[in-house]
Coordinates of C-alpha atoms and ligand atoms in Angstrom, one line a residue:
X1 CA 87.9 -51.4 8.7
X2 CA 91.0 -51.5 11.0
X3 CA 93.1 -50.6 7.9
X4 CA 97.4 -50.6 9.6
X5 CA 97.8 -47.3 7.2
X6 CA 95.1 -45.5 9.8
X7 CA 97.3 -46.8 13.1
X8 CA 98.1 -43.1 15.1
X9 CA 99.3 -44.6 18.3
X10 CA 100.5 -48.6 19.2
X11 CA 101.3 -49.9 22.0
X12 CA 103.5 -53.4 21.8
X13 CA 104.0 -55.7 24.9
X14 CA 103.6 -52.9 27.3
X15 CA 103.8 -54.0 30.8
X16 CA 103.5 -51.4 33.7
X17 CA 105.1 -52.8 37.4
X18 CA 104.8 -50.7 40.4
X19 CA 107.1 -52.0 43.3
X20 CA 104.8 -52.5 46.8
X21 CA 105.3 -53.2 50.6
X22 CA 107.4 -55.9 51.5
X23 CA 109.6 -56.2 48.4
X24 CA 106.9 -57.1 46.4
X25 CA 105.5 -55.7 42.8
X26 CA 102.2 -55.3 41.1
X27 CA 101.0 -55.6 38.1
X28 CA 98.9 -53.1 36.7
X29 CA 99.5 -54.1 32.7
X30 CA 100.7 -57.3 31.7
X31 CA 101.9 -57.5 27.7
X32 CA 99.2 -54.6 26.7
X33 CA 99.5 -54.8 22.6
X34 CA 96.5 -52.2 21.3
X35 CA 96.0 -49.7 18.4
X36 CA 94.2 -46.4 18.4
X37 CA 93.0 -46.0 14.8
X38 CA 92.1 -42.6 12.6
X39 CA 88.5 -41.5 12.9
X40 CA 87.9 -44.6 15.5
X41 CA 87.1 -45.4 19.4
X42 CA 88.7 -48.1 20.9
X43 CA 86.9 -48.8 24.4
X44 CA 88.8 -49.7 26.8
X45 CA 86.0 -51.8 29.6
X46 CA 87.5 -53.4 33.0
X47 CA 86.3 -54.1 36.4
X48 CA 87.9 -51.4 38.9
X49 CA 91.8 -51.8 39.7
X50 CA 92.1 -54.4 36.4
X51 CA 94.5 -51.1 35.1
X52 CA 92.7 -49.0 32.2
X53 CA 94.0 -46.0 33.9
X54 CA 97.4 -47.0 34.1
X55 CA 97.2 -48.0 30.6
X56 CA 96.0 -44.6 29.5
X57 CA 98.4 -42.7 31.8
X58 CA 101.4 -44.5 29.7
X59 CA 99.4 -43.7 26.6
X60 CA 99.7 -39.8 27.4
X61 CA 103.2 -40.1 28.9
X62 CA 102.2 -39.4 32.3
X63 CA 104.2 -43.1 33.2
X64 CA 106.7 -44.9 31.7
X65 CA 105.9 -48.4 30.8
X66 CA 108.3 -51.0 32.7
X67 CA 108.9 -52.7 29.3
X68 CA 107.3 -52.8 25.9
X69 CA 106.8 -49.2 23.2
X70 CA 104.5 -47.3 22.2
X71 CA 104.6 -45.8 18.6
X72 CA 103.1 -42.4 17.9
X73 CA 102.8 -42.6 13.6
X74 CA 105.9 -45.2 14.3
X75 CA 107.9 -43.7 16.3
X76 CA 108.9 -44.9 19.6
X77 CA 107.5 -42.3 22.3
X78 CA 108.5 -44.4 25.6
X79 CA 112.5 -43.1 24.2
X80 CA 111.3 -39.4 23.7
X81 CA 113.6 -36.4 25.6
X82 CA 111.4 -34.2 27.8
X83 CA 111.5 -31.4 24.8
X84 CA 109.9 -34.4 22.5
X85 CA 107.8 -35.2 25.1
X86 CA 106.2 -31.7 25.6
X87 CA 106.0 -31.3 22.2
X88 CA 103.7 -34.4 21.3
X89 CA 101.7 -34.2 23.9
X90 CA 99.6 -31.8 21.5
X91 CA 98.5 -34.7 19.3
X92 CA 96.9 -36.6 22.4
X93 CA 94.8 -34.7 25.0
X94 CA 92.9 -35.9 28.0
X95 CA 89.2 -35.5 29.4
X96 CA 88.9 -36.7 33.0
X97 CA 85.8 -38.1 35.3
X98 CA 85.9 -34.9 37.3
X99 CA 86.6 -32.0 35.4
X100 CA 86.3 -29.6 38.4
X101 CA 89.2 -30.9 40.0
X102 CA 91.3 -30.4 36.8
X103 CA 90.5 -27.0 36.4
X104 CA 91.5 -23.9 38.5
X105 CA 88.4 -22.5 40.3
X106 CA 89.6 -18.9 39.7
X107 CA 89.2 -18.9 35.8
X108 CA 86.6 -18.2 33.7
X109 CA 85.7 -20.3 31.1
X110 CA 87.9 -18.4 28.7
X111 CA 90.9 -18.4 30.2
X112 CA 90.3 -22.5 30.9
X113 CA 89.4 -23.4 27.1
X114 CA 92.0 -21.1 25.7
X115 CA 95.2 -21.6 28.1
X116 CA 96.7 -25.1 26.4
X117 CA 96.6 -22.9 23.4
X118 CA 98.8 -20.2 25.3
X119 CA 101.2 -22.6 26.7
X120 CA 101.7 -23.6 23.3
X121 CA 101.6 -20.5 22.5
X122 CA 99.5 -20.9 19.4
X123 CA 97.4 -17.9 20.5
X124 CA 97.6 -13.9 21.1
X125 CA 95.6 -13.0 23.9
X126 CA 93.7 -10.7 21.6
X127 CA 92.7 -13.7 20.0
X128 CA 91.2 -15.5 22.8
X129 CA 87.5 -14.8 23.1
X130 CA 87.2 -15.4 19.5
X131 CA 88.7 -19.0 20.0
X132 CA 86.5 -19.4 23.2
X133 CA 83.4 -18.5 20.9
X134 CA 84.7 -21.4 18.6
X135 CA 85.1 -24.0 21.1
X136 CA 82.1 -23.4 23.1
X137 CA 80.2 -23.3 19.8
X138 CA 81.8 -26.7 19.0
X139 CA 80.6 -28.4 21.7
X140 CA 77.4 -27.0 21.6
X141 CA 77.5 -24.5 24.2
X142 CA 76.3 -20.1 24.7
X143 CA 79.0 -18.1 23.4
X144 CA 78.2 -16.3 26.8
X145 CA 79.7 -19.3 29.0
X146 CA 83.0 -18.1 28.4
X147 CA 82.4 -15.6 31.4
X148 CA 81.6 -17.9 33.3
X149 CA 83.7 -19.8 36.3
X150 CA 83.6 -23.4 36.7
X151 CA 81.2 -24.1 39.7
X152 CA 78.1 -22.1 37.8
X153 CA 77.9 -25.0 35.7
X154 CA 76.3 -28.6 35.6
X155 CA 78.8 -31.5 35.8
X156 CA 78.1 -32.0 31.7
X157 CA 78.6 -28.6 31.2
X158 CA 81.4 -29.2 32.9
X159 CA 82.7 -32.0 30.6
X160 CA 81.9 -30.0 27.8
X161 CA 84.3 -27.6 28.7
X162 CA 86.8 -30.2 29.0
X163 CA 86.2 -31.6 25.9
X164 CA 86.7 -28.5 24.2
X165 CA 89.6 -27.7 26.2
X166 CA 91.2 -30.8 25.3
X167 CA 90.2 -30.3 21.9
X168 CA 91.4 -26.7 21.6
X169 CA 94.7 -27.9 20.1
X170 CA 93.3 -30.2 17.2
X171 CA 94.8 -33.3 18.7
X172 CA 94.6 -36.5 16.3
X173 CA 93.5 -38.5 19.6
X174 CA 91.3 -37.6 22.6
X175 CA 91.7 -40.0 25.7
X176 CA 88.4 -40.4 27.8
X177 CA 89.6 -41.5 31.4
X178 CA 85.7 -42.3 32.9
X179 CA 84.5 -39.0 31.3
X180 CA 81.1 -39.9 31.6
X181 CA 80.9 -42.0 34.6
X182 CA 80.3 -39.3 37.3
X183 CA 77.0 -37.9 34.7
X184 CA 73.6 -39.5 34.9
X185 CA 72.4 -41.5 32.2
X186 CA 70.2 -38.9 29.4
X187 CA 73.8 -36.7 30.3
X188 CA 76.1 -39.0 29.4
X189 CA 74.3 -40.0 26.2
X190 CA 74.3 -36.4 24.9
X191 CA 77.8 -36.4 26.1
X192 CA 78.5 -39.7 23.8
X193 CA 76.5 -38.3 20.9
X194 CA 78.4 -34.9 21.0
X195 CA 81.7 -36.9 20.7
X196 CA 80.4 -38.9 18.1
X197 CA 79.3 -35.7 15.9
X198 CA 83.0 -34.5 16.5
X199 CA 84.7 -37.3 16.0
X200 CA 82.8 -37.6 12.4
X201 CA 83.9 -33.6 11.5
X202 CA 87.8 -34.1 12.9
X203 CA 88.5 -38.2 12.4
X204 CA 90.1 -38.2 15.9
X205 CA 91.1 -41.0 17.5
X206 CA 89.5 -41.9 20.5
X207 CA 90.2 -44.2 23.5
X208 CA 87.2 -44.4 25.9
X209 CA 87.9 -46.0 29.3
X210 CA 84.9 -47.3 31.3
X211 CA 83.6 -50.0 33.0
X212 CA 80.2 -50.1 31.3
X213 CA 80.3 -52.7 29.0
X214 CA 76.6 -51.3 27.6
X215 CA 77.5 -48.1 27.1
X216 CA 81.0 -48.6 25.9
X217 CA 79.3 -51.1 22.9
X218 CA 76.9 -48.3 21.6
X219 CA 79.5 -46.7 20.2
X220 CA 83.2 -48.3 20.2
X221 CA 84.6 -49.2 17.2
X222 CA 86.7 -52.0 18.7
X223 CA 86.5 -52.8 22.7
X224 CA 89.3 -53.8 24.2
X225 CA 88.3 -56.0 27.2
X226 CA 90.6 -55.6 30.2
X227 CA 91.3 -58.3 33.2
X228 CA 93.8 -58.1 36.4
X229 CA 96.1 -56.3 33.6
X230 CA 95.7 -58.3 30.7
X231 CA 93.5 -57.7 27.9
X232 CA 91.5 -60.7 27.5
X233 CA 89.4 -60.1 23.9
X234 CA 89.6 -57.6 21.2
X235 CA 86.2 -57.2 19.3
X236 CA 84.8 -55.0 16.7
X237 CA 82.4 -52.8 18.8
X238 CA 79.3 -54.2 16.5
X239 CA 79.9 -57.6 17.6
X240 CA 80.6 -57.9 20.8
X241 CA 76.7 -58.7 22.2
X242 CA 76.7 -61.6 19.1
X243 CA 80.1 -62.8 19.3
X244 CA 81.9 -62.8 22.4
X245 CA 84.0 -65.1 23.3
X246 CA 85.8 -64.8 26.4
X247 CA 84.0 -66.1 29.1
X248 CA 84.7 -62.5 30.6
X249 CA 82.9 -60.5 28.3
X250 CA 80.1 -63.1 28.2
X251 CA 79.9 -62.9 32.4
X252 CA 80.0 -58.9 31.7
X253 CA 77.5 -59.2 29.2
X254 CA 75.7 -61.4 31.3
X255 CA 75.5 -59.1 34.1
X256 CA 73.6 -56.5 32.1
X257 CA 70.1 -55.2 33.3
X258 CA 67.5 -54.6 30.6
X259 CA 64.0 -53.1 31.7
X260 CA 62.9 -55.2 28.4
X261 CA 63.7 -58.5 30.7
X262 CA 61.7 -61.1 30.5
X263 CA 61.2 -61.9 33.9
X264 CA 62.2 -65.5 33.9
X265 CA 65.3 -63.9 33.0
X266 CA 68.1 -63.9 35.7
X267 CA 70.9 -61.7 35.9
X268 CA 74.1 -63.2 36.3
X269 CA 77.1 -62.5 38.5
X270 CA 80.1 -63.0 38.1
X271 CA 81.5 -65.8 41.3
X272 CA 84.4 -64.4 43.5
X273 CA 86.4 -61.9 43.9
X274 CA 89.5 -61.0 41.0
X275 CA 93.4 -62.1 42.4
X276 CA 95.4 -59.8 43.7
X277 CA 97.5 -58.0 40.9
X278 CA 100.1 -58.5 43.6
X279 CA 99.9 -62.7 43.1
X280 CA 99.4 -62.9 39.4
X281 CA 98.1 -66.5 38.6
X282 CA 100.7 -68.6 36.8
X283 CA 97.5 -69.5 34.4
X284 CA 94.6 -67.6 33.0
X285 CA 94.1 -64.9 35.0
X286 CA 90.4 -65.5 34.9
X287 CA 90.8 -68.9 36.0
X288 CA 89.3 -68.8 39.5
X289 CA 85.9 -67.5 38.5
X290 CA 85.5 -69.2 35.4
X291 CA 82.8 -72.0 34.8
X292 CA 84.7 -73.4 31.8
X293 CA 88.4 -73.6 33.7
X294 CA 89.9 -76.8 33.6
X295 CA 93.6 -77.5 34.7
X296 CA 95.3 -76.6 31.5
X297 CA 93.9 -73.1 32.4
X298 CA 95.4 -73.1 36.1
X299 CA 98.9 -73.8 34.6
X300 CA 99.7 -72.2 31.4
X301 CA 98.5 -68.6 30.2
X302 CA 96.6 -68.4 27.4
X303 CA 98.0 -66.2 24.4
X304 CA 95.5 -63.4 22.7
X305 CA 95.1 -65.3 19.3
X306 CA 93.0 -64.1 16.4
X307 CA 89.6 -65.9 15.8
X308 CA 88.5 -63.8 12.9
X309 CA 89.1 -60.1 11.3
X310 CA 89.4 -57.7 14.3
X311 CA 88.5 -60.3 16.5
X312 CA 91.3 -61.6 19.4
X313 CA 91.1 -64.0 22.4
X314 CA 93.5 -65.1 25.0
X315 CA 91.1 -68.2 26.4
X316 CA 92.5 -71.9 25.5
X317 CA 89.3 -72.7 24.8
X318 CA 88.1 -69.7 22.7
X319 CA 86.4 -71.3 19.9
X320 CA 82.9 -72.8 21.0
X321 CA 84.2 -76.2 19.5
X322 CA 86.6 -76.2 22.2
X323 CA 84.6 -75.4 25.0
X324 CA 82.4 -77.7 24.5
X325 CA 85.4 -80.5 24.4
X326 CA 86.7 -79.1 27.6
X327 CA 83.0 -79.0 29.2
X328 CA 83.7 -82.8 28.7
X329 CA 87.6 -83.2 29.7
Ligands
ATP401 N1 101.3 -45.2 41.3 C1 100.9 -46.4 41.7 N2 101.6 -47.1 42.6 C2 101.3 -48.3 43.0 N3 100.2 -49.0 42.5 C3 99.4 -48.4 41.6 C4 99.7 -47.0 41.1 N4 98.8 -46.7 40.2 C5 97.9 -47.7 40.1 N5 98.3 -48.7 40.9 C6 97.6 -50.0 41.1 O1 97.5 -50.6 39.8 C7 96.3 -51.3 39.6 C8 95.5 -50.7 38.5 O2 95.1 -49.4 38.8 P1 94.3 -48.5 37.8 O3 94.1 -47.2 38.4 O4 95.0 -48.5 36.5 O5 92.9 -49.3 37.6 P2 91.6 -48.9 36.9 O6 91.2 -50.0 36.0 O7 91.7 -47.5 36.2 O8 90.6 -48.8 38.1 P3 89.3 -47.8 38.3 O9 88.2 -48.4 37.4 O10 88.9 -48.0 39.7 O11 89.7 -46.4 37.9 C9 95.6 -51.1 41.0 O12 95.8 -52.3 41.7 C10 96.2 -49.9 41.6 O13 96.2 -50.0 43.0
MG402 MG1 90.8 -45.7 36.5

């Protein structure tokens, strides 16, 4: 499924350091090594702060990483001149939580859907409400919303326009920064579906950041589970209720509400509070909340290791053979 001939963008021990008070520095990514495949969503799911946004922002070339590349088809874009730089950015676009702050309140709909095609200038201005037809049409909107200005629309309206803005320019992937988070739920699912649909038509590439773990497995093709800057497990989409292994995901997982419950059924929360990315632990980063830590975990970091096809944890004691043995140490 993850065939390396479908790899559009890679990132390889990408590590993003932002200097604080007091001489300090925090992490936001620690050694980030992730691929965003042809036709495919990775999900990218984290607790708030664990650095998803970061991430993404170095993915679009909005920040530099500290260390590590990231290839675009193989190239290395973290060593691109600003003329480079402005010129790829039309392969990877942007949809953002709040798409009324992102656009300007003065434009119609038609100006706002056709204007990265402009700066590119990919389009005359003849051309535009014919283009403003298409998109809308696209994302399954009137051809008469292109008259219209951003605040006579509902917040997924709203995010339809900004998927079609970012999709104006045929980018190969589409970065989803919380897109959905700010929409209620029978919103965000059309939302999802819609994506879905156009993902199928244009095999785009697709990283979705959120930090619903439910919503991100119904339709991720690989989740990318993120911790205090490190990604803990890397799990085909499909497999990540079954197969889990990090007792992160499984304390996410765990924390899920069904109304199918059984009632003897308790939700679990996860103990304590995350470190401070500004005192990375020496060990697993999960270490203080975890039920299985033991003091191999305190001292030496755990490595992301594959435990079977598309399948990666960084946890000492990954396997379930394991855990059990250091259940007993
Ligand atoms: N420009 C910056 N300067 C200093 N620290 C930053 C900067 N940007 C992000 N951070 C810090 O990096 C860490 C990761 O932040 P980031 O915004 O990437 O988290 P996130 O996972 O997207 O969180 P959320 O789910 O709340 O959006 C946080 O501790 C944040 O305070
Ligand atoms: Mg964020």
């Amino acid at each position: 499924m993850f065939h390396e001939d479908k790899i559009i963008l890679q990132t390889r021990h990408v590590v993003k350091k932002f200097p604080a008070s007091k001489g300090r520095t925090l992490t936001a990514c620690d050694d980030i090594s992730l691929n965003v495949y042809k036709g495919m969503t990775l999900g990218i799911v984290g607790e708030s702060g664990c650095g998803k946004s970061t991430f993404v922002r170095m993915l679009m070339q909005l920040e530099s990483p500290t260390s590590g590349e990231i290839f675009y088809h193989g190239r290395d874009i973290t060593r691109q001149s600003k003329k480079e730089r402005h010129a790829s950015r039309q392969h990877m676009q942007m949809v953002f939580q709040d798409p009324l702050a992102s656009f300007n309140p003065k434009m119609k709909v038609v100006d706002i859907l056709t204007e990265p095609l402009q700066n590119f200038g990919r389009l005359e201005k003849k051309d535009k409400e014919a283009k403003a037809a298409e998109l809308l049409e696209l994302v399954e909107l009137p051809a008469d919303f292109m008259y219209r200005y951003p605040h006579s629309m509902s917040g997924g309206q709203r995010q339809r326009i900004g998927i079609a803005r970012a999709l104006s320019i045929e980018p190969e992937i589409l970065v989803c920064d919380e897109a959905t988070s700010a929409l209620d739920v029978s919103v965000q699912k059309t939302i999802i579906e819609l994506l879905v649909r156009i993902q199928r038509k244009q095999q785009i590439g697709i990283a979705f950041i959120c930090h619903d773990i439910a919503l991100i497995r119904s339709f991720a093709h690989q989740i990318a589970v993120m911790y205090l800057g490190n990604i803990v497990e890397v799990i085909p989409g499909e497999l990540v209720g079954s197969e889990a292994k990090h007792p992160y995901t499984q304390a996410l997982l765990g924390a899920l509400f069904s109304i199918h419950m059984e009632p003897s059924v308790r939700i679990k929360s996860i103990e304590s509070e995350a470190p401070s990315p500004l005192n990375m632990p020496k060990g697993c980063p999960f270490c203080n909340r975890c039920p299985f830590c033991k003091e191999r975990c305190k001292t030496e970091k755990p490595a992301l290791q594959s435990v079977a096809s598309g399948h990666m944890v960084a946890c000492h004691f990954a396997a379930s053979s394991d855990r059990r043995k250091a259940e007993k140490v």
